[in-house]
Amino acid sequence: MSIHPSRLPVHEPYPDGDTGCHPNPMESLNDLFLRASRELPVKQQLGMLSVSVLQNELHDNPETWQAYDGILGEIHTFLGDFQSRRMRTTDQLFWPSIIGNGFVILLDAPRTGRALNGMDVSRVRFRLRRGLRKHLARTVSARQLQSFGVYVGGALMRYEPGIPINRIVYRSREEAFADALKDKDREGRRYSNNLRKVIEGQQVQMVYQPVLDLQDRKVIGLEALTRVPRSRFPNPEILFKIAHQNNTLWTLERLCRNRAVEGLPRFTDGQTLFLNVEPDSLHDPHLLEQHFTDRLQEAGLGPQQIVLEITERTAIQDFTMVRRMITRCRRQGYRVAMDDVGSGYAGLQAIAEISPDYIKMDMSLVRDIHRHSIKRELVS
C-alpha cells in the first residue's frame, strides 16, 4: 500500500436546497478537532466515515499517480454532491491532508434528537459506498480502478471524560480505516467466490471487435473480448486481476480461448483471430501443445490464423524466458501482438525484447493525436 500527497483542486461550494450553500466542503484537520471538541461532550456520540484509496499494484510511475490524483478528484466531486443531496448541512467532509490517503466524513446526530448509533453510521456508509462505486465506474477507466481500490469504513465516536478529544478523534479514525480494510477483505472474498462460479459455470461470453485496414478499408481480423455477468465483476480487468491473484489465470484463459474459437462468426481465409494472453500464460501446455491445436482444427482454423496478443497486467520479470516461449509460438505458426502500448508495462523495452508482428497502441496515446505533436512523433 502506498500513500501519495493529494493535489486536489479547491472546488466551488455546493448548493444546498434548504439553507443556501455549504462552506467549502473539505474542511481542515484543525476544523475536525474543533468540531469534535465543541459537540462531542454535548451529543456524546458522533459518526465517522473513512473513504480510503489503496494501491493494489506495487509499481510506481507517473501514469500510476496521475490515475491516483484522478480518482481522488472524482471522489472529491462525488462527496461534495453527496453532501449537498444526501446529507445534513451539519455533516462535514475533511481533506485527506495528514489524516492519510483518504477522506473523512463527520456525521452529526439524527434530527429526531436521539443519540447517533452504530446502525445509523452503517446505513450512511452503505449508501455512500454504493453511490461512490457507481460514480467511479462511470468516470474512471477500468485500468485505473485495477491499480487502486476505494473502500469505505465507519466508526462510532464516543465521548469519554478525561480522554483528550484529539485522541478520541485519532482512535475513531483508526477504527474507521480498519473497517475500510475489512471492506477490502470482504470484496476480495466475494470476488474470489464469483471467480469460482464463473469458471465452474463457464459463465463467459465472447464479443468480437473488428480489426480494420484503413488503407484497403476492409476487416482483416477480429479481436475476441471476454464478457461475464456484471453481477459477478464490474469489468473484465478486475476479473483477470482476481484470477491472477487466485492462481487460476491459466484456467480462465483456457475457457476464454475455447469460447472465442467456438463462437467465432463467419471468418474468411485472409482474416486473423486476435486472442489476449498474459505473458505467464505462454507457459501453459494447453496453449502450446496439442490441446488448443485440436480446438482450432475442430473450428476449421490453423495457428497461422491466430495472433496471440500479449496483455501485460503485471510486469514481465524474465524477458529471456518470454522470448523463448514466443519463439515456440512462432514455430507453430502463431503471430504475436503487443496490446496497450504506451500505457502500463507495455513500453519500449517490451517492444524491443518481444519484436511483435503487430503493435496495438493504447487509446491514451492516440486520442486527440491531431492536437499533440509529441503524440504524433511517438506514434510515427
mmCIF file of C-alpha atoms in Angstrom:
data_model
loop_
_atom_site.group_PDB
_atom_site.id
_atom_site.type_symbol
_atom_site.label_atom_id
_atom_site.label_comp_id
_atom_site.label_asym_id
_atom_site.label_seq_id
_atom_site.Cartn_x
_atom_site.Cartn_y
_atom_site.Cartn_z
ATOM 1 C CA MET A 1 0.000 0.000 0.000
ATOM 2 C CA SER A 2 1.337 3.430 -0.917
ATOM 3 C CA ILE A 3 0.318 6.871 0.230
ATOM 4 C CA HIS A 4 0.622 9.871 -2.046
ATOM 5 C CA PRO A 5 0.014 13.524 -1.208
ATOM 6 C CA SER A 6 -3.198 14.939 -2.619
ATOM 7 C CA ARG A 7 -3.072 17.621 -5.286
ATOM 8 C CA LEU A 8 -6.801 18.196 -5.480
ATOM 9 C CA PRO A 9 -8.174 21.485 -6.772
ATOM 10 C CA VAL A 10 -10.297 23.608 -4.472
ATOM 11 C CA HIS A 11 -13.871 23.159 -5.652
ATOM 12 C CA GLU A 12 -16.581 25.772 -5.533
ATOM 13 C CA PRO A 13 -19.203 25.438 -2.771
ATOM 14 C CA TYR A 14 -22.030 23.034 -3.451
ATOM 15 C CA PRO A 15 -25.578 24.425 -3.253
ATOM 16 C CA ASP A 16 -27.903 23.207 -0.556
ATOM 17 C CA GLY A 17 -31.606 23.431 -1.283
ATOM 18 C CA ASP A 18 -32.630 24.298 2.294
ATOM 19 C CA THR A 19 -30.002 26.584 3.758
ATOM 20 C CA GLY A 20 -28.205 28.253 0.886
ATOM 21 C CA CYS A 21 -24.644 26.994 0.433
ATOM 22 C CA HIS A 22 -22.315 24.753 2.337
ATOM 23 C CA PRO A 23 -18.950 26.207 3.170
ATOM 24 C CA ASN A 24 -16.028 24.733 1.277
ATOM 25 C CA PRO A 25 -16.982 21.033 1.573
ATOM 26 C CA MET A 26 -13.445 19.986 2.532
ATOM 27 C CA GLU A 27 -12.502 21.299 5.960
ATOM 28 C CA SER A 28 -9.072 21.111 7.563
ATOM 29 C CA LEU A 29 -7.872 18.726 10.236
ATOM 30 C CA ASN A 30 -7.974 21.514 12.829
ATOM 31 C CA ASP A 31 -11.641 22.058 11.970
ATOM 32 C CA LEU A 32 -12.282 18.393 12.713
ATOM 33 C CA PHE A 33 -10.733 18.691 16.174
ATOM 34 C CA LEU A 34 -12.597 21.929 16.899
ATOM 35 C CA ARG A 35 -15.912 20.460 15.804
ATOM 36 C CA ALA A 36 -15.396 17.338 17.919
ATOM 37 C CA SER A 37 -14.279 19.385 20.945
ATOM 38 C CA ARG A 38 -17.365 21.571 20.710
ATOM 39 C CA GLU A 39 -20.048 18.947 20.028
ATOM 40 C CA LEU A 40 -18.885 15.570 21.317
ATOM 41 C CA PRO A 41 -19.267 16.460 25.037
ATOM 42 C CA VAL A 42 -22.823 17.670 24.317
ATOM 43 C CA LYS A 43 -24.054 14.980 21.899
ATOM 44 C CA GLN A 44 -21.959 12.167 23.426
ATOM 45 C CA GLN A 45 -21.684 10.309 20.104
ATOM 46 C CA LEU A 46 -20.786 11.317 16.547
ATOM 47 C CA GLY A 47 -20.184 9.185 13.472
ATOM 48 C CA MET A 48 -17.066 8.985 11.343
ATOM 49 C CA LEU A 49 -16.704 7.563 7.854
ATOM 50 C CA SER A 50 -13.364 6.895 6.152
ATOM 51 C CA VAL A 51 -13.091 6.799 2.361
ATOM 52 C CA SER A 52 -9.687 5.260 1.636
ATOM 53 C CA VAL A 53 -7.796 4.879 -1.641
ATOM 54 C CA LEU A 54 -5.447 1.879 -1.535
ATOM 55 C CA GLN A 55 -2.906 0.903 -4.164
ATOM 56 C CA ASN A 56 -3.437 -2.643 -5.423
ATOM 57 C CA GLU A 57 -0.266 -2.986 -7.504
ATOM 58 C CA LEU A 58 3.259 -2.450 -6.256
ATOM 59 C CA HIS A 59 4.647 -0.254 -9.008
ATOM 60 C CA ASP A 60 5.211 3.480 -9.211
ATOM 61 C CA ASN A 61 5.353 5.571 -12.359
ATOM 62 C CA PRO A 62 3.945 8.944 -13.447
ATOM 63 C CA GLU A 63 0.895 7.316 -15.020
ATOM 64 C CA THR A 64 0.093 5.497 -11.777
ATOM 65 C CA TRP A 65 -0.010 8.685 -9.765
ATOM 66 C CA GLN A 66 -1.903 10.567 -12.431
ATOM 67 C CA ALA A 67 -4.523 7.845 -12.053
ATOM 68 C CA TYR A 68 -4.390 8.262 -8.261
ATOM 69 C CA ASP A 69 -4.960 12.005 -8.491
ATOM 70 C CA GLY A 70 -7.772 11.451 -10.980
ATOM 71 C CA ILE A 71 -9.534 9.049 -8.606
ATOM 72 C CA LEU A 72 -9.115 11.449 -5.689
ATOM 73 C CA GLY A 73 -10.584 14.222 -7.810
ATOM 74 C CA GLU A 74 -13.624 12.123 -8.704
ATOM 75 C CA ILE A 75 -14.128 11.133 -5.057
ATOM 76 C CA HIS A 76 -13.914 14.795 -4.107
ATOM 77 C CA THR A 77 -16.566 15.661 -6.696
ATOM 78 C CA PHE A 78 -18.852 12.822 -5.621
ATOM 79 C CA LEU A 79 -18.579 13.583 -1.905
ATOM 80 C CA GLY A 80 -19.426 17.227 -2.442
ATOM 81 C CA ASP A 81 -22.507 16.236 -4.414
ATOM 82 C CA PHE A 82 -23.399 13.505 -1.908
ATOM 83 C CA GLN A 83 -23.180 16.017 0.929
ATOM 84 C CA SER A 84 -25.405 18.546 -0.781
ATOM 85 C CA ARG A 85 -28.024 15.971 -1.817
ATOM 86 C CA ARG A 86 -27.993 13.157 0.716
ATOM 87 C CA MET A 87 -26.512 14.517 3.969
ATOM 88 C CA ARG A 88 -27.399 17.160 6.520
ATOM 89 C CA THR A 89 -25.694 20.533 6.394
ATOM 90 C CA THR A 90 -24.256 19.761 9.818
ATOM 91 C CA ASP A 91 -22.354 16.748 8.447
ATOM 92 C CA GLN A 92 -18.854 17.720 7.334
ATOM 93 C CA LEU A 93 -16.154 16.493 4.927
ATOM 94 C CA PHE A 94 -12.455 16.794 5.665
ATOM 95 C CA TRP A 95 -9.396 16.897 3.439
ATOM 96 C CA PRO A 96 -7.079 13.859 3.438
ATOM 97 C CA SER A 97 -4.039 16.034 4.384
ATOM 98 C CA ILE A 98 -2.114 14.380 7.219
ATOM 99 C CA ILE A 99 -5.067 12.158 8.065
ATOM 100 C CA GLY A 100 -3.776 9.806 5.353
ATOM 101 C CA ASN A 101 -4.730 8.521 1.939
ATOM 102 C CA GLY A 102 -8.442 9.101 2.239
ATOM 103 C CA PHE A 103 -11.309 11.373 3.148
ATOM 104 C CA VAL A 104 -13.077 11.693 6.493
ATOM 105 C CA ILE A 105 -16.764 12.478 6.996
ATOM 106 C CA LEU A 106 -18.081 13.523 10.403
ATOM 107 C CA LEU A 107 -21.730 12.556 10.897
ATOM 108 C CA ASP A 108 -23.994 14.575 13.159
ATOM 109 C CA ALA A 109 -26.765 13.175 15.379
ATOM 110 C CA PRO A 110 -30.169 12.422 13.788
ATOM 111 C CA ARG A 111 -32.730 15.213 13.513
ATOM 112 C CA THR A 112 -35.009 13.370 15.962
ATOM 113 C CA GLY A 113 -32.750 14.411 18.835
ATOM 114 C CA ARG A 114 -31.786 10.862 19.832
ATOM 115 C CA ALA A 115 -28.148 9.827 20.076
ATOM 116 C CA LEU A 116 -26.414 8.564 16.951
ATOM 117 C CA ASN A 117 -25.835 4.810 16.969
ATOM 118 C CA GLY A 118 -23.812 2.268 15.003
ATOM 119 C CA MET A 119 -26.755 1.355 12.765
ATOM 120 C CA ASP A 120 -27.051 4.991 11.654
ATOM 121 C CA VAL A 121 -23.369 5.017 10.675
ATOM 122 C CA SER A 122 -23.725 1.710 8.809
ATOM 123 C CA ARG A 123 -26.695 2.952 6.787
ATOM 124 C CA VAL A 124 -24.905 6.090 5.624
ATOM 125 C CA ARG A 125 -21.766 4.052 4.934
ATOM 126 C CA PHE A 126 -23.730 1.648 2.725
ATOM 127 C CA ARG A 127 -25.432 4.439 0.744
ATOM 128 C CA LEU A 128 -22.176 6.305 0.261
ATOM 129 C CA ARG A 129 -20.249 3.200 -0.781
ATOM 130 C CA ARG A 130 -22.904 2.142 -3.303
ATOM 131 C CA GLY A 131 -23.153 5.600 -4.843
ATOM 132 C CA LEU A 132 -19.402 6.101 -4.951
ATOM 133 C CA ARG A 133 -18.794 2.777 -6.701
ATOM 134 C CA LYS A 134 -21.372 3.655 -9.359
ATOM 135 C CA HIS A 135 -19.860 7.103 -9.840
ATOM 136 C CA LEU A 136 -16.306 5.771 -10.243
ATOM 137 C CA ALA A 137 -17.464 3.057 -12.655
ATOM 138 C CA ARG A 138 -18.867 5.816 -14.890
ATOM 139 C CA THR A 139 -15.999 8.307 -14.613
ATOM 140 C CA VAL A 140 -12.787 6.310 -14.110
ATOM 141 C CA SER A 141 -11.279 3.781 -16.516
ATOM 142 C CA ALA A 142 -11.143 0.089 -15.651
ATOM 143 C CA ARG A 143 -7.341 0.223 -15.787
ATOM 144 C CA GLN A 144 -7.264 2.968 -13.140
ATOM 145 C CA LEU A 145 -9.650 1.064 -10.896
ATOM 146 C CA GLN A 146 -7.457 -2.005 -11.329
ATOM 147 C CA SER A 147 -4.484 -0.103 -9.875
ATOM 148 C CA PHE A 148 -6.373 1.444 -6.960
ATOM 149 C CA GLY A 149 -9.240 0.294 -4.802
ATOM 150 C CA VAL A 150 -11.642 2.613 -2.986
ATOM 151 C CA TYR A 151 -13.069 1.374 0.323
ATOM 152 C CA VAL A 152 -15.428 2.871 2.904
ATOM 153 C CA GLY A 153 -15.346 2.208 6.649
ATOM 154 C CA GLY A 154 -17.242 3.603 9.596
ATOM 155 C CA ALA A 155 -16.847 4.115 13.337
ATOM 156 C CA LEU A 156 -18.891 5.499 16.204
ATOM 157 C CA MET A 157 -17.023 8.249 18.085
ATOM 158 C CA ARG A 158 -17.948 8.197 21.796
ATOM 159 C CA TYR A 159 -17.212 10.894 24.313
ATOM 160 C CA GLU A 160 -15.143 9.706 27.275
ATOM 161 C CA PRO A 161 -14.463 12.253 30.046
ATOM 162 C CA GLY A 162 -10.802 12.553 30.915
ATOM 163 C CA ILE A 163 -9.552 11.405 27.490
ATOM 164 C CA PRO A 164 -8.281 14.220 25.201
ATOM 165 C CA ILE A 165 -10.642 14.891 22.305
ATOM 166 C CA ASN A 166 -7.761 14.694 19.828
ATOM 167 C CA ARG A 167 -7.025 11.158 20.992
ATOM 168 C CA ILE A 168 -10.684 10.170 20.614
ATOM 169 C CA VAL A 169 -10.683 11.588 17.070
ATOM 170 C CA TYR A 170 -7.485 9.746 16.089
ATOM 171 C CA ARG A 171 -8.723 6.492 17.593
ATOM 172 C CA SER A 172 -12.021 6.773 15.716
ATOM 173 C CA ARG A 173 -10.129 7.490 12.518
ATOM 174 C CA GLU A 174 -8.076 4.326 13.052
ATOM 175 C CA GLU A 175 -11.240 2.301 13.682
ATOM 176 C CA ALA A 176 -12.903 3.662 10.542
ATOM 177 C CA PHE A 177 -9.813 2.912 8.460
ATOM 178 C CA ALA A 178 -9.650 -0.628 9.915
ATOM 179 C CA ASP A 179 -13.281 -1.071 8.889
ATOM 180 C CA ALA A 180 -12.358 0.092 5.369
ATOM 181 C CA LEU A 181 -9.694 -2.630 5.277
ATOM 182 C CA LYS A 182 -12.367 -5.150 6.269
ATOM 183 C CA ASP A 183 -14.401 -3.808 3.342
ATOM 184 C CA LYS A 184 -11.449 -4.628 1.094
ATOM 185 C CA ASP A 185 -11.190 -8.141 2.531
ATOM 186 C CA ARG A 186 -14.911 -8.722 2.085
ATOM 187 C CA GLU A 187 -14.690 -7.585 -1.521
ATOM 188 C CA GLY A 188 -11.724 -9.887 -2.151
ATOM 189 C CA ARG A 189 -13.575 -12.906 -0.761
ATOM 190 C CA ARG A 190 -16.679 -12.036 -2.786
ATOM 191 C CA TYR A 191 -14.674 -11.701 -5.991
ATOM 192 C CA SER A 192 -12.853 -14.985 -5.345
ATOM 193 C CA ASN A 193 -16.187 -16.723 -4.870
ATOM 194 C CA ASN A 194 -17.581 -15.102 -8.017
ATOM 195 C CA LEU A 195 -14.498 -16.205 -9.982
ATOM 196 C CA ARG A 196 -15.082 -19.797 -8.915
ATOM 197 C CA LYS A 197 -18.714 -19.568 -10.053
ATOM 198 C CA VAL A 198 -17.696 -18.039 -13.406
ATOM 199 C CA ILE A 199 -15.219 -20.838 -14.099
ATOM 200 C CA GLU A 200 -17.326 -23.724 -12.797
ATOM 201 C CA GLY A 201 -20.442 -22.470 -14.561
ATOM 202 C CA GLN A 202 -18.475 -21.405 -17.670
ATOM 203 C CA GLN A 203 -20.207 -18.020 -17.425
ATOM 204 C CA VAL A 204 -18.054 -16.490 -20.133
ATOM 205 C CA GLN A 205 -19.278 -14.903 -23.336
ATOM 206 C CA MET A 206 -17.160 -13.509 -26.138
ATOM 207 C CA VAL A 207 -17.750 -10.450 -28.251
ATOM 208 C CA TYR A 208 -15.707 -9.736 -31.369
ATOM 209 C CA GLN A 209 -14.202 -6.378 -32.237
ATOM 210 C CA PRO A 210 -13.210 -5.893 -35.874
ATOM 211 C CA VAL A 211 -9.611 -5.039 -36.752
ATOM 212 C CA LEU A 212 -9.589 -2.779 -39.804
ATOM 213 C CA ASP A 213 -7.102 -1.999 -42.556
ATOM 214 C CA LEU A 214 -7.832 1.677 -43.191
ATOM 215 C CA GLN A 215 -5.910 1.760 -46.474
ATOM 216 C CA ASP A 216 -7.820 -1.123 -48.054
ATOM 217 C CA ARG A 217 -10.931 -0.354 -45.988
ATOM 218 C CA LYS A 218 -11.642 -3.934 -45.032
ATOM 219 C CA VAL A 219 -11.811 -6.107 -41.955
ATOM 220 C CA ILE A 220 -8.581 -8.072 -41.607
ATOM 221 C CA GLY A 221 -9.388 -9.788 -38.326
ATOM 222 C CA LEU A 222 -11.407 -9.976 -35.140
ATOM 223 C CA GLU A 223 -10.307 -9.495 -31.551
ATOM 224 C CA ALA A 224 -12.093 -11.726 -29.040
ATOM 225 C CA LEU A 225 -13.080 -9.837 -25.880
ATOM 226 C CA THR A 226 -14.234 -11.520 -22.682
ATOM 227 C CA ARG A 227 -17.513 -10.630 -21.013
ATOM 228 C CA VAL A 228 -19.002 -12.050 -17.813
ATOM 229 C CA PRO A 229 -22.191 -11.098 -15.907
ATOM 230 C CA ARG A 230 -21.816 -7.650 -14.363
ATOM 231 C CA SER A 231 -23.311 -9.077 -11.185
ATOM 232 C CA ARG A 232 -20.076 -11.060 -10.862
ATOM 233 C CA PHE A 233 -17.496 -8.464 -11.974
ATOM 234 C CA PRO A 234 -17.950 -4.828 -12.991
ATOM 235 C CA ASN A 235 -15.379 -5.180 -15.794
ATOM 236 C CA PRO A 236 -13.040 -7.815 -17.302
ATOM 237 C CA GLU A 237 -9.930 -6.078 -15.927
ATOM 238 C CA ILE A 238 -10.960 -6.965 -12.377
ATOM 239 C CA LEU A 239 -11.906 -10.499 -13.445
ATOM 240 C CA PHE A 240 -8.416 -11.243 -14.771
ATOM 241 C CA LYS A 241 -6.721 -9.483 -11.861
ATOM 242 C CA ILE A 242 -8.594 -11.685 -9.378
ATOM 243 C CA ALA A 243 -7.782 -14.776 -11.451
ATOM 244 C CA HIS A 244 -4.090 -13.862 -11.291
ATOM 245 C CA GLN A 245 -4.282 -13.354 -7.522
ATOM 246 C CA ASN A 246 -6.045 -16.713 -7.075
ATOM 247 C CA ASN A 247 -3.606 -18.630 -9.320
ATOM 248 C CA THR A 248 -6.386 -19.588 -11.740
ATOM 249 C CA LEU A 249 -5.321 -17.401 -14.668
ATOM 250 C CA TRP A 250 -4.482 -20.346 -16.912
ATOM 251 C CA THR A 251 -7.859 -21.975 -16.227
ATOM 252 C CA LEU A 252 -9.719 -18.753 -17.008
ATOM 253 C CA GLU A 253 -7.751 -18.061 -20.183
ATOM 254 C CA ARG A 254 -8.282 -21.626 -21.417
ATOM 255 C CA LEU A 255 -12.019 -21.160 -21.006
ATOM 256 C CA CYS A 256 -11.874 -17.819 -22.835
ATOM 257 C CA ARG A 257 -9.793 -19.198 -25.737
ATOM 258 C CA ASN A 258 -12.131 -22.134 -26.189
ATOM 259 C CA ARG A 259 -15.184 -19.887 -26.144
ATOM 260 C CA ALA A 260 -13.541 -17.490 -28.598
ATOM 261 C CA VAL A 261 -12.988 -20.284 -31.121
ATOM 262 C CA GLU A 262 -16.391 -21.925 -30.571
ATOM 263 C CA GLY A 263 -18.355 -18.708 -31.019
ATOM 264 C CA LEU A 264 -16.411 -17.269 -33.923
ATOM 265 C CA PRO A 265 -18.697 -15.701 -36.539
ATOM 266 C CA ARG A 266 -18.190 -16.106 -40.281
ATOM 267 C CA PHE A 267 -14.465 -15.985 -40.927
ATOM 268 C CA THR A 268 -12.628 -15.743 -44.245
ATOM 269 C CA ASP A 269 -9.273 -17.328 -45.047
ATOM 270 C CA GLY A 270 -7.453 -13.990 -45.092
ATOM 271 C CA GLN A 271 -8.624 -12.916 -41.654
ATOM 272 C CA THR A 272 -6.980 -13.471 -38.270
ATOM 273 C CA LEU A 273 -8.319 -14.011 -34.762
ATOM 274 C CA PHE A 274 -6.631 -11.942 -32.028
ATOM 275 C CA LEU A 275 -6.589 -13.672 -28.626
ATOM 276 C CA ASN A 276 -5.460 -11.949 -25.440
ATOM 277 C CA VAL A 277 -2.916 -13.822 -23.323
ATOM 278 C CA GLU A 278 -0.852 -12.886 -20.311
ATOM 279 C CA PRO A 279 2.930 -13.381 -20.672
ATOM 280 C CA ASP A 280 2.782 -16.028 -17.940
ATOM 281 C CA SER A 281 0.172 -17.973 -19.923
ATOM 282 C CA LEU A 282 2.706 -18.608 -22.680
ATOM 283 C CA HIS A 283 3.970 -21.394 -20.399
ATOM 284 C CA ASP A 284 0.549 -23.074 -20.344
ATOM 285 C CA PRO A 285 0.814 -26.532 -22.028
ATOM 286 C CA HIS A 286 -2.794 -26.177 -23.187
ATOM 287 C CA LEU A 287 -1.725 -23.330 -25.469
ATOM 288 C CA LEU A 288 1.476 -24.662 -26.989
ATOM 289 C CA GLU A 289 0.749 -28.387 -27.118
ATOM 290 C CA GLN A 290 -1.935 -30.393 -28.913
ATOM 291 C CA HIS A 291 -4.926 -29.345 -26.786
ATOM 292 C CA PHE A 292 -5.546 -25.960 -28.358
ATOM 293 C CA THR A 293 -4.459 -27.038 -31.839
ATOM 294 C CA ASP A 294 -7.202 -29.673 -31.747
ATOM 295 C CA ARG A 295 -9.736 -26.997 -30.829
ATOM 296 C CA LEU A 296 -8.626 -24.886 -33.776
ATOM 297 C CA GLN A 297 -8.879 -27.808 -36.189
ATOM 298 C CA GLU A 298 -12.412 -28.562 -34.996
ATOM 299 C CA ALA A 299 -13.323 -24.964 -35.903
ATOM 300 C CA GLY A 300 -11.595 -25.180 -39.282
ATOM 301 C CA LEU A 301 -8.720 -22.920 -38.211
ATOM 302 C CA GLY A 302 -4.954 -23.206 -38.015
ATOM 303 C CA PRO A 303 -2.283 -21.461 -35.903
ATOM 304 C CA GLN A 304 -1.460 -19.244 -38.908
ATOM 305 C CA GLN A 305 -4.827 -17.520 -38.424
ATOM 306 C CA ILE A 306 -4.226 -16.780 -34.730
ATOM 307 C CA VAL A 307 -2.481 -13.718 -33.282
ATOM 308 C CA LEU A 308 -1.553 -14.046 -29.617
ATOM 309 C CA GLU A 309 -1.992 -10.594 -28.135
ATOM 310 C CA ILE A 310 0.328 -10.063 -25.160
ATOM 311 C CA THR A 311 -1.594 -8.175 -22.471
ATOM 312 C CA GLU A 312 0.617 -7.124 -19.582
ATOM 313 C CA ARG A 313 -1.357 -6.821 -16.368
ATOM 314 C CA THR A 314 1.856 -7.480 -14.470
ATOM 315 C CA ALA A 315 5.448 -6.652 -15.384
ATOM 316 C CA ILE A 316 7.486 -9.200 -17.326
ATOM 317 C CA GLN A 317 10.224 -10.356 -14.959
ATOM 318 C CA ASP A 318 12.207 -12.625 -17.312
ATOM 319 C CA PHE A 319 12.386 -11.441 -20.931
ATOM 320 C CA THR A 320 14.742 -14.276 -21.843
ATOM 321 C CA MET A 321 12.138 -16.865 -20.929
ATOM 322 C CA VAL A 322 9.352 -14.902 -22.661
ATOM 323 C CA ARG A 323 11.402 -14.673 -25.875
ATOM 324 C CA ARG A 324 11.974 -18.420 -25.730
ATOM 325 C CA MET A 325 8.245 -19.106 -25.396
ATOM 326 C CA ILE A 326 7.377 -16.647 -28.189
ATOM 327 C CA THR A 327 9.868 -18.433 -30.442
ATOM 328 C CA ARG A 328 7.988 -21.681 -29.767
ATOM 329 C CA CYS A 329 4.716 -19.953 -30.620
ATOM 330 C CA ARG A 330 6.080 -18.661 -33.918
ATOM 331 C CA ARG A 331 7.449 -22.091 -34.857
ATOM 332 C CA GLN A 332 3.920 -23.439 -34.584
ATOM 333 C CA GLY A 333 2.636 -20.661 -36.852
ATOM 334 C CA TYR A 334 1.207 -18.183 -34.354
ATOM 335 C CA ARG A 335 1.902 -14.481 -34.713
ATOM 336 C CA VAL A 336 2.343 -12.104 -31.784
ATOM 337 C CA ALA A 337 0.918 -8.670 -30.993
ATOM 338 C CA MET A 338 1.563 -6.296 -28.118
ATOM 339 C CA ASP A 339 -1.508 -4.715 -26.586
ATOM 340 C CA ASP A 340 -1.948 -1.272 -24.979
ATOM 341 C CA VAL A 341 1.478 0.017 -25.981
ATOM 342 C CA GLY A 342 2.045 3.378 -24.351
ATOM 343 C CA SER A 343 0.446 2.543 -21.025
ATOM 344 C CA GLY A 344 1.255 0.394 -18.019
ATOM 345 C CA TYR A 345 4.074 -2.090 -18.580
ATOM 346 C CA ALA A 346 3.821 -2.208 -22.384
ATOM 347 C CA GLY A 347 6.725 0.115 -23.105
ATOM 348 C CA LEU A 348 9.730 0.398 -25.388
ATOM 349 C CA GLN A 349 11.730 -2.328 -23.657
ATOM 350 C CA ALA A 350 8.925 -4.850 -24.119
ATOM 351 C CA ILE A 351 8.655 -3.937 -27.817
ATOM 352 C CA ALA A 352 12.407 -4.370 -28.292
ATOM 353 C CA GLU A 353 12.510 -7.690 -26.422
ATOM 354 C CA ILE A 354 9.404 -9.260 -27.948
ATOM 355 C CA SER A 355 9.626 -7.887 -31.540
ATOM 356 C CA PRO A 356 5.868 -8.188 -32.107
ATOM 357 C CA ASP A 357 4.248 -8.656 -35.504
ATOM 358 C CA TYR A 358 1.574 -6.136 -34.516
ATOM 359 C CA ILE A 359 1.707 -3.153 -32.177
ATOM 360 C CA LYS A 360 -1.636 -2.070 -30.733
ATOM 361 C CA MET A 361 -1.342 1.381 -29.228
ATOM 362 C CA ASP A 362 -3.232 2.406 -26.120
ATOM 363 C CA MET A 363 -6.126 4.802 -26.588
ATOM 364 C CA SER A 364 -4.407 7.410 -24.397
ATOM 365 C CA LEU A 365 -1.607 7.627 -26.957
ATOM 366 C CA VAL A 366 -3.831 8.227 -29.978
ATOM 367 C CA ARG A 367 -6.748 10.155 -28.505
ATOM 368 C CA ASP A 368 -6.633 13.782 -29.779
ATOM 369 C CA ILE A 369 -3.422 12.985 -31.624
ATOM 370 C CA HIS A 370 -4.136 15.791 -34.094
ATOM 371 C CA ARG A 371 -3.660 18.264 -31.247
ATOM 372 C CA HIS A 372 -0.386 16.896 -29.833
ATOM 373 C CA SER A 373 2.839 16.931 -31.824
ATOM 374 C CA ILE A 374 4.613 14.702 -29.265
ATOM 375 C CA LYS A 375 1.957 12.009 -29.648
ATOM 376 C CA ARG A 376 2.320 12.175 -33.439
ATOM 377 C CA GLU A 377 6.092 11.787 -33.154
ATOM 378 C CA LEU A 378 5.764 8.835 -30.780
ATOM 379 C CA VAL A 379 3.251 7.045 -32.995
ATOM 380 C CA SER A 380 5.326 7.765 -36.089
#
